[in-house]
Every structure is written in C-alpha cells, then in structure tokens.
Amino acid sequence: MLAKAFFVGFIALLAAVEFGQVTVRLPFPPGVEYDYMAEPPAEGLPLKWDKGFKVENDVLTKAKFVLADEIVGVETVAVAPDGKLGLVDRFGKIFIATPDGRGGYSIPKEPLAYSSPGRTLGVKFDADGDLYMANSPLGLLQLVAPGDAENQKLVLATGRISDESPLLPGYPVEFANALDIASDGTVYLSSSTDVLAYKTEDSSWDVLDSVFVTIAKGAPAGMLLAYHPSNGSTIALMDKLWFGNGVALSPAEDYVLVADSIQMRIHRYWLQGPKAGSSEVFMDNLPGPPDGISLAGDGVNFWVTIYSEPSALMSLTHIRLVRVLTAWAPRLMRLLGVQMPRRGVVLKVSPQGQVLQVLGDATGKVMYGVTSAVEADGKLFLGTIRRKGVPVLDLKAIQ
Ligand SMILES: *[C@@H]1O[C@H](CO)[C@@H](O)[C@H](O)[C@H]1NC(C)=O
C-alpha cells in the first residue's frame, strides 16, 4: 500500500517537473537557478549518432604512461620542437617535462607557475616557445618565457570578446577549451559553454558537470574565436555551439575545424577562399562526443578523439525531465558508485571528413576518456582529465 502511494507520488512529481509546476534546482553551480523550462533550439540536441560503429582493434592498449607518479589529469600535451612537453595538471600546476632519452620524462618538484584559479584544458607552444593555455573561467592565458627565471611571466591574453567583433561584442570568454596557432601568430580557440569549471573537494578543478548542466539548460553558448596577439583583438567567428571543443587549422590555414561535443559533430569554418567567413558541417553522426582535434604528423589528415560512448538518454533530451535528470546524472552515479561504460577511441580523419583509421580500446582496459591526441616524432601523446601520468602511443609499434 505504502509502496503504491510512493509510486503514485513519484509519477506525480515527474509530471509536475515536466509541466513546469515545480522548480527544480540543478546540482551546480550552487545557488544558480537555470530555466530548464526554456525550449532548446530544434536543431540542437544530439539525436543521431553512428550506432553501427564498432571498435575492432585494441591498439590503444599499447599506450605507455609516462610521469605516472608525478602528474594527474593532463587534458592536452604541448610538444616543443626540442621534444620538451608543456603540461598543466588538474590543480593548475604548469610543468615543462624534459625527455630522458630513454622514452621517459622528468619534471621538477615545484611547478613553474599556477594557471589558476580554474581548469586549464588545451595548451600549445607558439613560435617563440611561450605556452598558451585555455582556461575556465579565466580565458586564454600565456606563460611567457617558461622556465626563464628572469623573464618568465604569466599573462591573461584574452578574457573578453572585443567591442569591434561583429558577433557577441563584449561577451566574456569563460570556458576557453582548445586552441591552435596560425603561422602569423593568430590563436584560434573554442569557448565551450557559460557553465564554468568548478573546484572539487580535493581542490582540483573539473569540467564534466558543466557538460551535463549545459544540456539541461538547453541554451548553447559555445563559440569559436580568433585572438590577434599583435593588437589584442578577440573576434567571435561562430556562436551557439553546444559545447565547443577541439580546434585545428588545416595545413594551408584556409579553414579551421571546431568540435561540438554535445552535438557530436565537427564544424569547418572557412578563413580563405570563396566560402571565407562561413561554416559548414565537416563531420556529423560521430560515434560519441568528439573532444580533441589536431593535425596528424603526415601534415594532411587529422586526429580526432572520441571521449565516450553516447548515452541513450541523449536522444530523449527534448523532454525537460530527462534534461534535469541528465544534469544530476554525474552526481547520482558518483553516489551510487556507477561508472560510465569505458571505451577508448581515436580516429584518423581525412580533409574530406572520412574516417581513415580507428585506434581503439573497446572495453577501456587501458585507454578511455581520451581528451586529445597530439602527434610528434612518431608518437601520439594522449590527454585525459583525471588520470595519472601521460599516455604515449608509439605509432611505429602499431603498424
Ligand atoms: C588586429 O589585427 C588583425 C590581424 O592583423 C587585423 O585583422 C584586425 O583588423 C586588427 N584589429 C584592430 C582593431 O586593429
């Protein structure tokens, strides 16, 4: 009898949520009321993905973790021409790692600086050897002259779109995520959402709840931006991305790719040629949320990492109740000790958007949650947001 009353009460509550009779508080950030009742744009939510996609090899299990006891949660690896690595961990500690000549690396005990408050995701060295860092909530940071005791300084390159930008003038850049750098020094970067990175119980910074709360809000706020270091101008090139992520320039720098993780697609924004200033869908229907994109070592194709499998819940996110549940899902799963299915996927993709090669770990035995893949010297440096060490895959060993 009690069970039945409970069940009826529960159904009534669900209906009340769906029809807007009760206000539901999203888990994060604390105290912020989101209007989950807002109708999301019709062409927004990820209703389709490649359901037939199968991982048929386990080459990602051959990745070896370097610096496994020294560093945690390196989302992207920056590789300098001399082979040194620029690494920022989940606490915001910035390190330069030096190769030891035997495939390993060493880092000093103390970081060079802290890219905090906030979470640094994408990193890349520019032509001068300065390290650009995409941070939430700060924006685009730059560590000038890293390791040079006299000249090293940490600066905020941009945290705001310039007033002369045709799109979103004055808008804050609060979730810089990934970047690439053109030969003239222009930095192309994504900003994912307006739901910021947050500090966790152990004082590290995390971003996963930002993805789920963004889905619940139903109001995409991701952007593709261009920052010109010569005059400090920051221009928005694309807006309304659901979760702007990986960014990569084409070899001729005539277009730039930007991933949208929630929509599970990749856009191509044309910088030159007849379509300059417009964008098109480069890849759609991906087998999961795309995360990092980078130019492969062949100088022609791209590496695209797929963070996870898509969740069946995603195709029901036009239902408000599902959106609210989605926002709470990571917390509920942590509470119940449930884990997402693990799978590692890195795709090699042609300039026409065709998948040429799949590097996989079907059950996530060694690699899962791959956030980026950066090729240098015949090796693929992989990123993760919470794991210890830096996974490195020797591409020669998997031919
Ligand atoms: C800043 O520099 C870029 C690249 O040279 C140029 O395209 C842009 O017009 C400049 N913006 C301003 C406000 O001077």
JSON list of N, CA, C and O and ligand atoms in Angstrom, two decimals, residues 164 228 230-231 233, ligand 1:
[
{"chain": "A", "resi": 164, "resn": "GLU", "atom": "N", "xyz": [34.83, 45.50, -31.25]},
{"chain": "A", "resi": 164, "resn": "GLU", "atom": "CA", "xyz": [34.67, 45.58, -32.71]},
{"chain": "A", "resi": 164, "resn": "GLU", "atom": "C", "xyz": [34.23, 44.25, -33.33]},
{"chain": "A", "resi": 164, "resn": "GLU", "atom": "O", "xyz": [34.03, 44.17, -34.54]},
{"chain": "A", "resi": 228, "resn": "HIS", "atom": "N", "xyz": [44.12, 37.98, -31.87]},
{"chain": "A", "resi": 228, "resn": "HIS", "atom": "CA", "xyz": [45.28, 38.53, -32.58]},
{"chain": "A", "resi": 228, "resn": "HIS", "atom": "C", "xyz": [46.26, 39.12, -31.58]},
{"chain": "A", "resi": 228, "resn": "HIS", "atom": "O", "xyz": [45.99, 40.18, -31.03]},
{"chain": "A", "resi": 230, "resn": "SER", "atom": "N", "xyz": [48.97, 40.65, -31.98]},
{"chain": "A", "resi": 230, "resn": "SER", "atom": "CA", "xyz": [49.60, 41.91, -32.38]},
{"chain": "A", "resi": 230, "resn": "SER", "atom": "C", "xyz": [48.86, 43.13, -31.82]},
{"chain": "A", "resi": 230, "resn": "SER", "atom": "O", "xyz": [49.49, 44.12, -31.46]},
{"chain": "A", "resi": 231, "resn": "ASN", "atom": "N", "xyz": [47.54, 43.04, -31.73]},
{"chain": "A", "resi": 231, "resn": "ASN", "atom": "CA", "xyz": [46.78, 44.20, -31.24]},
{"chain": "A", "resi": 231, "resn": "ASN", "atom": "C", "xyz": [45.78, 43.82, -30.12]},
{"chain": "A", "resi": 231, "resn": "ASN", "atom": "O", "xyz": [44.99, 44.65, -29.68]},
{"chain": "A", "resi": 233, "resn": "SER", "atom": "N", "xyz": [43.17, 42.05, -30.22]},
{"chain": "A", "resi": 233, "resn": "SER", "atom": "CA", "xyz": [41.76, 41.96, -30.61]},
{"chain": "A", "resi": 233, "resn": "SER", "atom": "C", "xyz": [41.27, 40.50, -30.57]},
{"chain": "A", "resi": 233, "resn": "SER", "atom": "O", "xyz": [41.97, 39.57, -30.98]},
{"chain": "B", "resi": 1, "resn": "LIG", "atom": "C1", "xyz": [44.10, 43.37, -35.28]},
{"chain": "B", "resi": 1, "resn": "LIG", "atom": "O1", "xyz": [44.99, 42.61, -36.09]},
{"chain": "B", "resi": 1, "resn": "LIG", "atom": "C2", "xyz": [44.36, 41.74, -37.02]},
{"chain": "B", "resi": 1, "resn": "LIG", "atom": "C3", "xyz": [45.44, 40.89, -37.68]},
{"chain": "B", "resi": 1, "resn": "LIG", "atom": "O2", "xyz": [46.47, 41.65, -38.18]},
{"chain": "B", "resi": 1, "resn": "LIG", "atom": "C4", "xyz": [43.54, 42.55, -38.01]},
{"chain": "B", "resi": 1, "resn": "LIG", "atom": "O3", "xyz": [42.89, 41.69, -38.93]},
{"chain": "B", "resi": 1, "resn": "LIG", "atom": "C5", "xyz": [42.49, 43.36, -37.23]},
{"chain": "B", "resi": 1, "resn": "LIG", "atom": "O4", "xyz": [41.78, 44.19, -38.13]},
{"chain": "B", "resi": 1, "resn": "LIG", "atom": "C6", "xyz": [43.16, 44.21, -36.15]},
{"chain": "B", "resi": 1, "resn": "LIG", "atom": "N1", "xyz": [42.12, 44.80, -35.31]},
{"chain": "B", "resi": 1, "resn": "LIG", "atom": "C7", "xyz": [42.17, 46.05, -34.90]},
{"chain": "B", "resi": 1, "resn": "LIG", "atom": "C8", "xyz": [41.03, 46.52, -34.07]},
{"chain": "B", "resi": 1, "resn": "LIG", "atom": "O5", "xyz": [43.10, 46.79, -35.16]}
]
